[in-house]
Tab-separated table of C-alpha atoms in Angstrom:
chain	number	residue	atom	x	y	z
W	1213	MET	CA	-22.963	169.643	71.924
W	1214	ARG	CA	-22.178	169.497	68.252
W	1215	ALA	CA	-24.210	167.528	65.759
W	1216	LYS	CA	-23.688	163.805	66.211
W	1217	LYS	CA	-22.086	161.838	63.709
W	1218	CYS	CA	-20.815	158.706	62.074
W	1219	PHE	CA	-17.372	158.829	63.604
W	1220	SER	CA	-16.006	159.740	66.993
W	1221	GLN	CA	-12.554	160.783	68.081
W	1222	GLU	CA	-13.426	159.499	71.557
W	1223	GLY	CA	-13.915	155.912	72.718
W	1224	GLN	CA	-16.685	153.777	71.238
W	1225	ASP	CA	-17.651	150.144	71.245
W	1226	GLY	CA	-19.019	147.633	68.786
W	1227	ILE	CA	-17.778	144.110	69.492
W	1228	MET	CA	-18.022	141.500	66.729
W	1229	PRO	CA	-15.828	138.503	67.638
W	1230	PRO	CA	-13.535	137.226	64.847
W	1231	GLU	CA	-12.459	133.588	64.710
W	1232	SER	CA	-8.871	134.284	65.645
W	1233	ARG	CA	-7.877	135.645	69.046
W	1234	ALA	CA	-4.912	137.688	70.123
W	1235	MET	CA	-3.071	138.984	73.128
W	1236	ILE	CA	-1.513	142.433	73.106
W	1237	LYS	CA	2.108	142.683	74.084
W	1238	ARG	CA	3.965	145.956	73.762
W	1239	GLY	CA	2.217	147.007	70.573
W	1240	THR	CA	2.559	143.644	68.812
W	1241	MET	CA	0.032	140.878	68.469
W	1242	LYS	CA	0.586	137.282	69.495
W	1243	GLN	CA	-1.783	134.980	67.610
W	1244	THR	CA	-3.718	132.098	69.156
W	1245	THR	CA	-6.700	130.191	67.801
W	1246	LYS	CA	-7.646	128.366	71.005
W	1247	ARG	CA	-11.286	128.963	71.827
W	1248	PRO	CA	-12.452	129.276	75.453
W	1249	LYS	CA	-14.109	126.400	77.213
W	1250	SER	CA	-17.598	126.730	78.630
W	1251	THR	CA	-17.920	128.701	81.848
W	1252	ALA	CA	-18.534	125.584	83.935
W	1253	ALA	CA	-15.456	123.875	82.517
W	1254	ASN	CA	-13.372	127.009	82.903
W	1255	LEU	CA	-14.246	127.396	86.577
W	1256	ALA	CA	-13.550	123.742	87.305
W	1257	THR	CA	-10.168	123.560	85.596
W	1258	SER	CA	-8.859	127.129	85.789
W	1259	PRO	CA	-10.191	129.017	88.815
W	1260	ALA	CA	-7.451	131.653	88.671
W	1261	MET	CA	-8.538	135.192	87.973
W	1262	PRO	CA	-7.414	136.445	84.508
W	1263	GLU	CA	-4.781	139.173	84.646
W	1264	ARG	CA	-5.830	140.925	81.433
W	1265	TRP	CA	-8.791	140.965	79.130
W	1266	ASP	CA	-8.669	139.669	75.581
W	1267	LEU	CA	-9.331	142.508	73.125
W	1268	SER	CA	-9.128	140.400	69.977
W	1269	HIS	CA	-12.931	140.153	69.926
W	1270	VAL	CA	-13.012	143.878	69.257
W	1271	LEU	CA	-10.500	143.849	66.397
W	1272	ASP	CA	-7.954	141.360	65.091
W	1273	ASN	CA	-4.435	142.795	65.196
W	1274	PRO	CA	-5.308	146.492	64.650
W	1275	VAL	CA	-1.837	147.751	65.581
W	1276	GLU	CA	-0.069	146.035	62.712
W	1277	GLN	CA	-3.061	146.271	60.359
W	1278	PHE	CA	-3.993	149.861	61.168
W	1279	ASP	CA	-3.402	151.134	57.626
W	1280	THR	CA	-5.573	148.343	56.226
W	1281	TYR	CA	-8.447	149.171	58.557
W	1282	VAL	CA	-8.213	152.893	57.815
W	1283	LYS	CA	-8.026	152.261	54.074
W	1284	GLY	CA	-11.280	150.298	54.269
W	1285	LEU	CA	-12.923	153.074	56.264
W	1286	ASP	CA	-11.681	155.694	53.837
W	1287	ALA	CA	-13.234	153.811	50.929
W	1288	GLU	CA	-16.627	153.634	52.669
W	1289	VAL	CA	-16.500	157.314	53.604
W	1290	SER	CA	-15.791	158.157	49.965
W	1291	GLN	CA	-18.945	156.229	49.023
W	1292	PHE	CA	-20.855	158.168	51.658
W	1293	GLU	CA	-19.540	161.495	50.336
W	1294	ALA	CA	-20.838	160.575	46.868
W	1295	PHE	CA	-24.390	160.948	48.224
W	1296	ARG	CA	-23.842	164.634	48.997
W	1297	SER	CA	-24.916	165.839	45.556
W	1298	ARG	CA	-28.176	163.864	45.865
W	1299	LEU	CA	-29.256	165.402	49.153
W	1300	SER	CA	-32.489	167.381	49.030
W	1301	PRO	CA	-35.646	167.487	51.157
W	1302	ASP	CA	-37.485	165.320	48.591
W	1303	ILE	CA	-34.751	162.649	48.387
W	1304	PRO	CA	-36.312	159.210	47.682
W	1305	SER	CA	-36.781	157.048	50.749
W	1306	GLU	CA	-34.788	154.187	49.192
W	1307	VAL	CA	-31.743	156.415	48.642
W	1308	PHE	CA	-32.036	157.740	52.205
W	1309	ARG	CA	-32.103	154.187	53.591
W	1310	ASP	CA	-29.062	153.210	51.522
W	1311	MET	CA	-27.201	156.208	52.900
W	1312	LEU	CA	-28.124	155.319	56.476
W	1313	ALA	CA	-27.052	151.696	55.981
W	1314	LEU	CA	-23.642	152.836	54.754
W	1315	SER	CA	-23.408	155.286	57.659
W	1316	GLU	CA	-24.108	152.443	60.115
W	1317	ARG	CA	-21.377	150.259	58.609
W	1318	THR	CA	-18.759	152.980	58.763
W	1319	ALA	CA	-19.839	153.977	62.283
W	1320	ALA	CA	-19.532	150.374	63.500
W	1321	ALA	CA	-16.083	149.963	61.951
W	1322	SER	CA	-14.782	153.230	63.395
W	1323	ALA	CA	-16.374	152.440	66.770
W	1324	LYS	CA	-14.461	149.172	67.038
W	1325	LEU	CA	-11.180	150.893	66.231
W	1326	GLY	CA	-11.875	153.613	68.800
W	1327	ALA	CA	-12.985	151.065	71.410
W	1328	TYR	CA	-9.835	148.995	70.976
W	1329	ALA	CA	-7.628	152.071	71.364
W	1330	TYR	CA	-9.384	153.247	74.537
W	1331	LEU	CA	-9.565	149.839	76.182
W	1332	TRP	CA	-5.898	149.154	75.517
W	1333	PHE	CA	-4.986	152.581	76.901
W	1334	SER	CA	-7.148	152.017	79.992
W	1335	GLU	CA	-5.215	148.838	80.827
W	1336	ASN	CA	-2.173	150.936	81.630
W	1337	THR	CA	-2.145	154.678	81.014
W	1338	LYS	CA	1.655	154.641	81.281
W	1339	ASN	CA	1.982	152.375	78.237
W	1340	LEU	CA	3.538	154.601	75.550
W	1341	ASP	CA	2.572	152.224	72.741
W	1342	ALA	CA	-1.083	152.335	73.780
W	1343	ARG	CA	-1.052	156.117	74.165
W	1344	THR	CA	0.536	156.570	70.751
W	1345	PHE	CA	-1.986	154.250	69.135
W	1346	LYS	CA	-4.889	156.024	70.845
W	1347	SER	CA	-3.686	159.419	69.575
W	1348	LYS	CA	-3.228	158.007	66.084
W	1349	VAL	CA	-6.766	156.623	66.048
W	1350	GLU	CA	-8.271	159.865	67.391
W	1351	GLU	CA	-6.541	161.925	64.717
W	1352	ARG	CA	-7.708	159.659	61.884
W	1353	MET	CA	-11.257	159.421	63.222
W	1354	ALA	CA	-11.565	163.190	63.520
W	1355	GLY	CA	-10.597	163.540	59.863
W	1356	LEU	CA	-13.122	160.916	58.764
W	1357	GLN	CA	-15.797	162.445	60.982
W	1358	ASN	CA	-15.323	165.835	59.341
W	1359	ARG	CA	-15.888	164.281	55.915
W	1360	THR	CA	-19.307	162.958	56.983
W	1361	LEU	CA	-20.402	166.007	58.963
W	1362	PHE	CA	-22.366	167.368	55.996
W	1363	PHE	CA	-25.114	164.770	56.525
W	1364	ASP	CA	-26.024	165.951	60.033
W	1365	LEU	CA	-26.095	169.584	58.940
W	1366	TRP	CA	-28.296	168.754	55.946
W	1367	TRP	CA	-30.619	166.603	58.040
W	1368	GLN	CA	-31.123	169.436	60.522
W	1369	SER	CA	-32.218	171.708	57.672
W	1370	VAL	CA	-34.900	169.371	56.254
W	1371	ASP	CA	-38.465	170.582	56.767
W	1372	GLN	CA	-40.574	168.675	59.297
W	1373	ALA	CA	-42.939	167.113	56.761
W	1374	ASN	CA	-40.141	165.550	54.714
W	1375	ALA	CA	-38.273	164.613	57.886
W	1376	GLU	CA	-41.334	162.651	59.058
W	1377	ARG	CA	-41.580	160.953	55.666
W	1378	LEU	CA	-37.936	159.869	55.726
W	1379	MET	CA	-37.977	158.768	59.385
W	1380	ALA	CA	-41.021	156.613	58.646
W	1381	ALA	CA	-38.898	154.832	56.043
W	1382	ALA	CA	-36.220	154.056	58.667
W	1383	PRO	CA	-38.168	153.369	61.907
W	1384	ALA	CA	-35.260	151.584	63.646
W	1385	LEU	CA	-33.156	154.763	63.383
W	1386	ARG	CA	-35.917	157.236	64.170
W	1387	TYR	CA	-34.624	158.181	67.617
W	1388	HIS	CA	-31.082	158.665	66.300
W	1389	LEU	CA	-32.397	160.936	63.544
W	1390	GLU	CA	-34.554	162.884	65.990
W	1391	THR	CA	-31.525	163.347	68.254
W	1392	ILE	CA	-29.531	164.957	65.445
W	1393	ARG	CA	-32.362	167.409	64.817
W	1394	ARG	CA	-32.624	168.295	68.538
W	1395	PHE	CA	-29.164	169.856	68.368
W	1396	GLN	CA	-30.014	172.134	65.439
W	1397	PRO	CA	-30.314	175.353	67.511
W	1398	HIS	CA	-26.798	174.814	68.879
W	1399	THR	CA	-25.035	173.593	65.737
W	1400	LEU	CA	-22.492	175.838	64.045
W	1401	SER	CA	-21.522	176.084	60.387
W	1402	GLU	CA	-19.702	173.192	58.718
W	1403	PRO	CA	-16.261	174.907	58.755
W	1404	GLU	CA	-16.701	175.832	62.436
W	1405	GLU	CA	-17.754	172.305	63.395
W	1406	LYS	CA	-14.729	170.884	61.594
W	1407	ILE	CA	-12.391	173.232	63.444
W	1408	ILE	CA	-13.875	172.183	66.815
W	1409	ASN	CA	-13.496	168.495	65.956
W	1410	LEU	CA	-9.832	168.946	65.099
W	1411	LYS	CA	-9.203	171.281	68.025
W	1412	ASN	CA	-10.550	168.757	70.510
W	1413	ILE	CA	-7.840	166.246	69.590
W	1414	THR	CA	-5.117	168.516	70.963
W	1415	GLY	CA	-7.430	170.266	73.399
W	1416	ARG	CA	-10.091	168.633	75.550
W	1417	SER	CA	-9.217	165.046	74.647
W	1418	ALA	CA	-5.515	165.646	75.282
W	1419	VAL	CA	-6.242	167.197	78.687
W	1420	HIS	CA	-8.407	164.210	79.669
W	1421	THR	CA	-5.558	161.906	78.681
W	1422	LEU	CA	-3.115	163.988	80.710
W	1423	TYR	CA	-5.354	163.704	83.784
W	1424	ASP	CA	-5.511	159.915	83.389
W	1425	VAL	CA	-1.755	159.633	82.996
W	1426	VAL	CA	-1.041	161.873	85.988
W	1427	THR	CA	-3.557	160.459	88.456
W	1428	ASN	CA	-3.036	156.810	87.576
W	1429	GLY	CA	0.628	157.234	88.352
W	1430	PHE	CA	-0.173	158.128	91.957
W	1431	SER	CA	0.765	155.741	94.749
W	1432	PHE	CA	-0.477	155.982	98.325
W	1433	THR	CA	1.144	155.039	101.623
W	1434	LEU	CA	-1.111	153.588	104.304
W	1435	THR	CA	-0.157	152.031	107.620
W	1436	VAL	CA	-1.803	148.609	107.892
W	1437	ASN	CA	-1.241	146.412	110.954
W	1438	GLY	CA	1.584	148.685	112.027
W	1439	ARG	CA	3.458	148.543	108.718
W	1440	PRO	CA	3.452	151.085	105.856
W	1441	LYS	CA	2.081	149.752	102.568
W	1442	LYS	CA	2.384	151.224	99.068
W	1443	LEU	CA	-1.010	151.048	97.386
W	1444	SER	CA	-2.651	152.025	94.112
W	1445	ARG	CA	-5.853	154.052	94.287
W	1446	GLU	CA	-7.905	150.915	93.579
W	1447	GLU	CA	-6.185	149.064	96.403
W	1448	LEU	CA	-6.610	152.030	98.739
W	1449	SER	CA	-10.345	152.194	98.000
W	1450	SER	CA	-10.894	148.844	99.739
W	1451	TYR	CA	-9.731	150.414	103.010
W	1452	VAL	CA	-12.378	153.135	102.687
W	1453	ARG	CA	-14.826	150.286	103.396
W	1454	HIS	CA	-12.774	148.729	106.168
W	1455	PRO	CA	-14.637	147.622	109.328
W	1456	ASN	CA	-12.220	149.625	111.490
W	1457	ALA	CA	-13.173	153.314	111.695
W	1458	ARG	CA	-9.600	154.520	112.197
W	1459	GLN	CA	-8.454	152.548	109.158
W	1460	ARG	CA	-11.175	154.143	107.038
W	1461	GLU	CA	-10.180	157.612	108.177
W	1462	ALA	CA	-6.494	156.890	107.543
W	1463	ALA	CA	-7.344	155.735	104.010
W	1464	TYR	CA	-9.088	159.029	103.262
W	1465	HIS	CA	-6.167	161.019	104.641
W	1466	ALA	CA	-3.753	159.014	102.479
W	1467	LEU	CA	-5.882	159.830	99.427
W	1468	PHE	CA	-6.176	163.535	100.222
W	1469	ARG	CA	-2.477	163.820	101.010
W	1470	VAL	CA	-1.404	162.740	97.520
W	1471	PHE	CA	-4.044	164.730	95.661
W	1472	SER	CA	-3.304	167.828	97.739
W	1473	ALA	CA	0.380	167.541	96.908
W	1474	ASN	CA	-0.566	167.711	93.224
W	1475	HIS	CA	-3.268	170.348	93.519
W	1476	ASP	CA	-1.498	172.831	91.208
W	1477	VAL	CA	-1.491	170.462	88.238
W	1478	LEU	CA	-4.936	169.016	88.930
W	1479	SER	CA	-6.606	172.391	89.447
W	1480	GLU	CA	-5.076	173.677	86.208
W	1481	ILE	CA	-6.413	170.630	84.337
W	1482	TYR	CA	-9.846	171.203	85.834
W	1483	ARG	CA	-9.763	174.939	85.072
W	1484	THR	CA	-8.790	174.239	81.468
W	1485	LEU	CA	-11.628	171.767	80.962
W	1486	VAL	CA	-14.200	174.088	82.555
W	1487	SER	CA	-13.005	177.005	80.439
W	1488	ASP	CA	-13.137	174.905	77.276
W	1489	TRP	CA	-16.657	173.690	78.109
W	1490	LYS	CA	-17.847	177.233	78.755
W	1491	SER	CA	-16.237	178.654	75.602
W	1492	GLU	CA	-17.731	176.043	73.313
W	1493	HIS	CA	-21.145	175.339	74.779
W	1494	LEU	CA	-22.131	178.689	76.265
W	1495	THR	CA	-20.259	181.221	74.143
W	1496	LEU	CA	-20.289	179.497	70.740
W	1497	ARG	CA	-23.299	177.186	70.869
W	1498	GLY	CA	-25.548	179.393	72.974
W	1499	PHE	CA	-26.661	176.980	75.677
W	1500	SER	CA	-28.320	178.704	78.610
W	1501	SER	CA	-26.241	176.933	81.266
W	1502	PRO	CA	-23.300	174.515	81.476
W	1503	ILE	CA	-25.574	171.582	82.332
W	1504	SER	CA	-28.036	172.277	79.509
W	1505	THR	CA	-25.831	170.596	76.924
W	1506	ARG	CA	-25.719	167.421	79.029
W	1507	ASN	CA	-29.482	167.549	79.565
W	1508	LEU	CA	-30.054	167.828	75.820
W	1509	SER	CA	-27.743	164.847	75.218
W	1510	ASN	CA	-29.827	162.853	77.704
W	1511	ASP	CA	-33.072	164.108	76.097
W	1512	ILE	CA	-34.221	165.583	79.401
W	1513	PRO	CA	-35.651	169.129	79.648
W	1514	ASP	CA	-33.775	171.573	81.879
W	1515	GLU	CA	-36.996	172.048	83.842
W	1516	ALA	CA	-37.129	168.330	84.723
W	1517	VAL	CA	-33.587	168.399	86.094
W	1518	ASP	CA	-34.271	171.584	88.049
W	1519	THR	CA	-37.373	169.964	89.563
W	1520	LEU	CA	-35.413	166.846	90.475
W	1521	LEU	CA	-32.768	168.906	92.282
W	1522	LYS	CA	-35.405	170.895	94.148
W	1523	VAL	CA	-37.208	167.718	95.266
W	1524	CYS	CA	-33.920	166.209	96.449
W	1525	ALA	CA	-33.073	169.381	98.384
W	1526	LYS	CA	-36.552	169.496	99.906
W	1527	ASN	CA	-36.272	165.872	101.065
W	1528	ARG	CA	-32.671	165.991	102.264
W	1529	GLY	CA	-33.930	164.967	105.690
W	1530	ILE	CA	-34.505	161.447	104.323
W	1531	PHE	CA	-30.826	161.118	103.460
W	1532	GLN	CA	-29.782	162.595	106.780
W	1533	GLU	CA	-32.003	160.144	108.629
W	1534	TYR	CA	-30.530	157.268	106.601
W	1535	PHE	CA	-27.018	158.149	107.740
W	1536	ARG	CA	-28.162	158.608	111.337
W	1537	LEU	CA	-29.578	155.080	111.241
W	1538	LYS	CA	-26.461	153.770	109.544
W	1539	GLY	CA	-24.307	155.352	112.229
W	1540	ARG	CA	-26.357	153.580	114.869
W	1541	VAL	CA	-26.064	150.211	113.090
W	1542	CYS	CA	-22.344	150.649	112.470
W	1543	LYS	CA	-21.729	151.982	115.984
W	1544	VAL	CA	-20.368	155.273	114.659
W	1545	ARG	CA	-20.979	158.085	117.128
W	1546	THR	CA	-20.656	160.940	114.614
W	1547	MET	CA	-21.159	160.253	110.911
W	1548	THR	CA	-18.536	162.006	108.806
W	1549	ARG	CA	-17.191	161.679	105.286
W	1550	TYR	CA	-14.899	158.910	106.490
W	1551	HIS	CA	-17.766	156.601	107.413
W	1552	ILE	CA	-20.106	156.882	104.425
W	1553	TYR	CA	-19.004	153.443	103.214
W	1554	ALA	CA	-18.695	151.821	106.624
W	1555	PRO	CA	-19.829	148.187	106.364
W	1556	ALA	CA	-22.839	147.196	108.445
W	1557	ALA	CA	-21.160	143.879	109.270
W	1558	ALA	CA	-17.493	142.938	109.243
W	1559	ASP	CA	-17.777	140.115	106.694
W	1560	ARG	CA	-14.230	139.737	105.354
W	1561	THR	CA	-14.847	136.404	103.670
W	1562	ARG	CA	-12.517	135.838	100.732
W	1563	ARG	CA	-13.837	133.644	97.948
W	1564	ARG	CA	-12.079	131.845	95.154
W	1565	TYR	CA	-12.500	133.383	91.725
W	1566	GLY	CA	-14.481	130.409	90.414
W	1567	ASP	CA	-16.872	130.496	93.355
W	1568	ALA	CA	-17.330	134.239	92.988
W	1569	VAL	CA	-18.162	133.904	89.291
W	1570	ARG	CA	-20.719	131.195	90.026
W	1571	MET	CA	-22.376	133.444	92.625
W	1572	VAL	CA	-22.588	136.322	90.148
W	1573	LEU	CA	-23.995	134.156	87.354
W	1574	ASP	CA	-26.535	132.599	89.712
W	1575	ALA	CA	-27.670	136.082	90.753
W	1576	TYR	CA	-28.129	137.111	87.113
W	1577	ARG	CA	-29.897	133.854	86.273
W	1578	SER	CA	-32.412	134.349	89.104
W	1579	PHE	CA	-33.988	137.302	87.298
W	1580	SER	CA	-32.725	137.135	83.696
W	1581	PRO	CA	-31.325	134.036	81.982
W	1582	ARG	CA	-30.393	136.214	79.002
W	1583	LEU	CA	-28.260	138.542	81.149
W	1584	ALA	CA	-26.683	135.471	82.768
W	1585	GLU	CA	-25.780	134.182	79.311
W	1586	LEU	CA	-24.160	137.506	78.366
W	1587	ALA	CA	-22.287	137.681	81.674
W	1588	ALA	CA	-21.012	134.132	81.101
W	1589	ARG	CA	-19.610	135.217	77.748
W	1590	VAL	CA	-17.626	137.951	79.488
W	1591	VAL	CA	-15.944	135.233	81.538
W	1592	ASP	CA	-15.661	132.623	78.765
W	1593	GLU	CA	-14.112	135.030	76.271
W	1594	ASN	CA	-11.740	136.583	78.798
W	1595	HIS	CA	-13.156	140.088	78.691
W	1596	LEU	CA	-12.216	140.660	82.327
W	1597	ASP	CA	-9.324	142.859	83.310
W	1598	ALA	CA	-8.676	141.717	86.871
W	1599	LYS	CA	-6.406	144.653	87.624
W	1600	VAL	CA	-9.375	146.915	88.136
W	1601	ARG	CA	-8.643	150.586	87.617
W	1602	VAL	CA	-10.749	153.587	88.479
W	1603	GLN	CA	-10.116	155.188	85.083
W	1604	VAL	CA	-11.938	152.276	83.465
W	1605	ARG	CA	-15.129	153.781	84.931
W	1606	ALA	CA	-14.479	156.976	83.006
W	1607	GLU	CA	-13.769	155.039	79.818
W	1608	ILE	CA	-17.002	153.017	80.172
W	1609	ARG	CA	-18.963	156.237	80.672
W	1610	LYS	CA	-17.211	157.841	77.698
W	1611	LEU	CA	-17.977	154.870	75.437
W	1612	GLN	CA	-21.616	154.843	76.488
W	1613	LYS	CA	-22.067	158.576	75.918
W	1614	GLU	CA	-20.384	158.523	72.516
W	1615	LEU	CA	-22.430	155.543	71.330
W	1616	GLY	CA	-25.647	156.883	72.801
W	1617	ILE	CA	-26.772	153.410	73.835
W	1618	THR	CA	-28.655	152.208	76.896
W	1619	THR	CA	-26.211	150.327	79.131
W	1620	ILE	CA	-26.857	148.240	82.240
W	1621	TYR	CA	-24.076	148.353	84.830
W	1622	VAL	CA	-24.407	146.157	87.913
W	1623	THR	CA	-22.494	147.137	91.041
W	1624	HIS	CA	-22.669	146.981	94.831
W	1625	ASP	CA	-20.645	150.193	94.998
W	1626	GLN	CA	-22.706	153.325	95.702
W	1627	GLU	CA	-19.921	155.596	94.439
W	1628	GLU	CA	-19.704	153.677	91.160
W	1629	ALA	CA	-23.469	153.806	90.719
W	1630	LEU	CA	-23.619	157.571	91.263
W	1631	THR	CA	-20.571	158.176	89.054
W	1632	LEU	CA	-21.696	156.120	86.075
W	1633	SER	CA	-25.474	156.220	86.045
W	1634	ASP	CA	-28.201	158.507	84.786
W	1635	ARG	CA	-30.813	156.247	86.398
W	1636	ILE	CA	-30.360	153.858	89.323
W	1637	ALA	CA	-32.441	150.815	90.243
W	1638	VAL	CA	-32.073	148.778	93.424
W	1639	PHE	CA	-32.385	144.984	93.164
W	1640	ASN	CA	-33.207	142.653	96.025
W	1641	GLN	CA	-33.662	138.921	95.379
W	1642	GLY	CA	-34.212	139.565	91.692
W	1643	LYS	CA	-36.844	142.293	92.157
W	1644	VAL	CA	-36.548	145.987	91.413
W	1645	PHE	CA	-37.482	148.314	94.271
């Protein structure tokens, strides 16, 4: 994992709502200044589920004003570069704080541009305008990132005594500064790091985009009530949890059938990503194993992860017993892959969008009024994309990893929890188990 940085060529977030709002339409921006009503009013007068989220709270019209945004970023990066000649282990604390403040501003601005590009792309990976804009942003951000890379490399070289002095002057950023220094044994020279940053735009990042474009174009045929239905992967996933065992099994076969038909392309994508990961992190950066770079990013020793895996393996009987009990409850004679998500009860109740939102907000409010307030803003400000897509999970994970922030994700979906989370907590009636 290379030294972390002010800018990212991958998705980031940093939402600061402007006064004006906008809706994206084929790469242009349609202006509207109408503010949302309160959640209660919204649910009473407009219970329909929103079709798309409103991204104007991330940035106002970035497609048409892209050059303006980049020009502002370029100016701030130039100011940041001016500090380079003043860098030394005994740099005054005030100058160090000024440099960090400027770094934060430029990071926030670039994060919003990257977040907008990724969220727009995740709405529809077939949208050529969104893909073009995403590539354009990634290319510009990689260039700006390379211009600020010198700070991380200098900071890793500072002796421990001066590093402690400077971190004491910026306590709010101490963990971020310590994280940069953790990567010192695996950081390459400045020219090498710059080459990797640029290479990733047409390498790893491009392959990830290709996977999204290919797999999100898949459609699946499933027989439901005696009639064949064309489904997206998100729609098909609901049948994996169907009360009928045969329907669940048929849903899995429909999924495997399409992915198997495309195994040549998908396996080549996977092989390319694995090879790239190995070449960079093991061969160039000298990590001891492929997972070590991820462990270091998560600030977890390899030994802790190894112990966790051993404990899980030793106690696998607990998981096996859980599925035996679930099979008994669900009346499944032999538990197989097809029945992992079998519902314990066939509750197929459909609720209106407004009622569903009220239930969610009430659940949040029962244990955290602050979280309920934030969740209400998601609804009020139209940050919901009702056409849920599996690739959005990957984008959320990517944003969180790039930002390095703690994120709470609430779900009833075991697969989502295991896919997205480093740590999982189980809530029941507002209490953590």
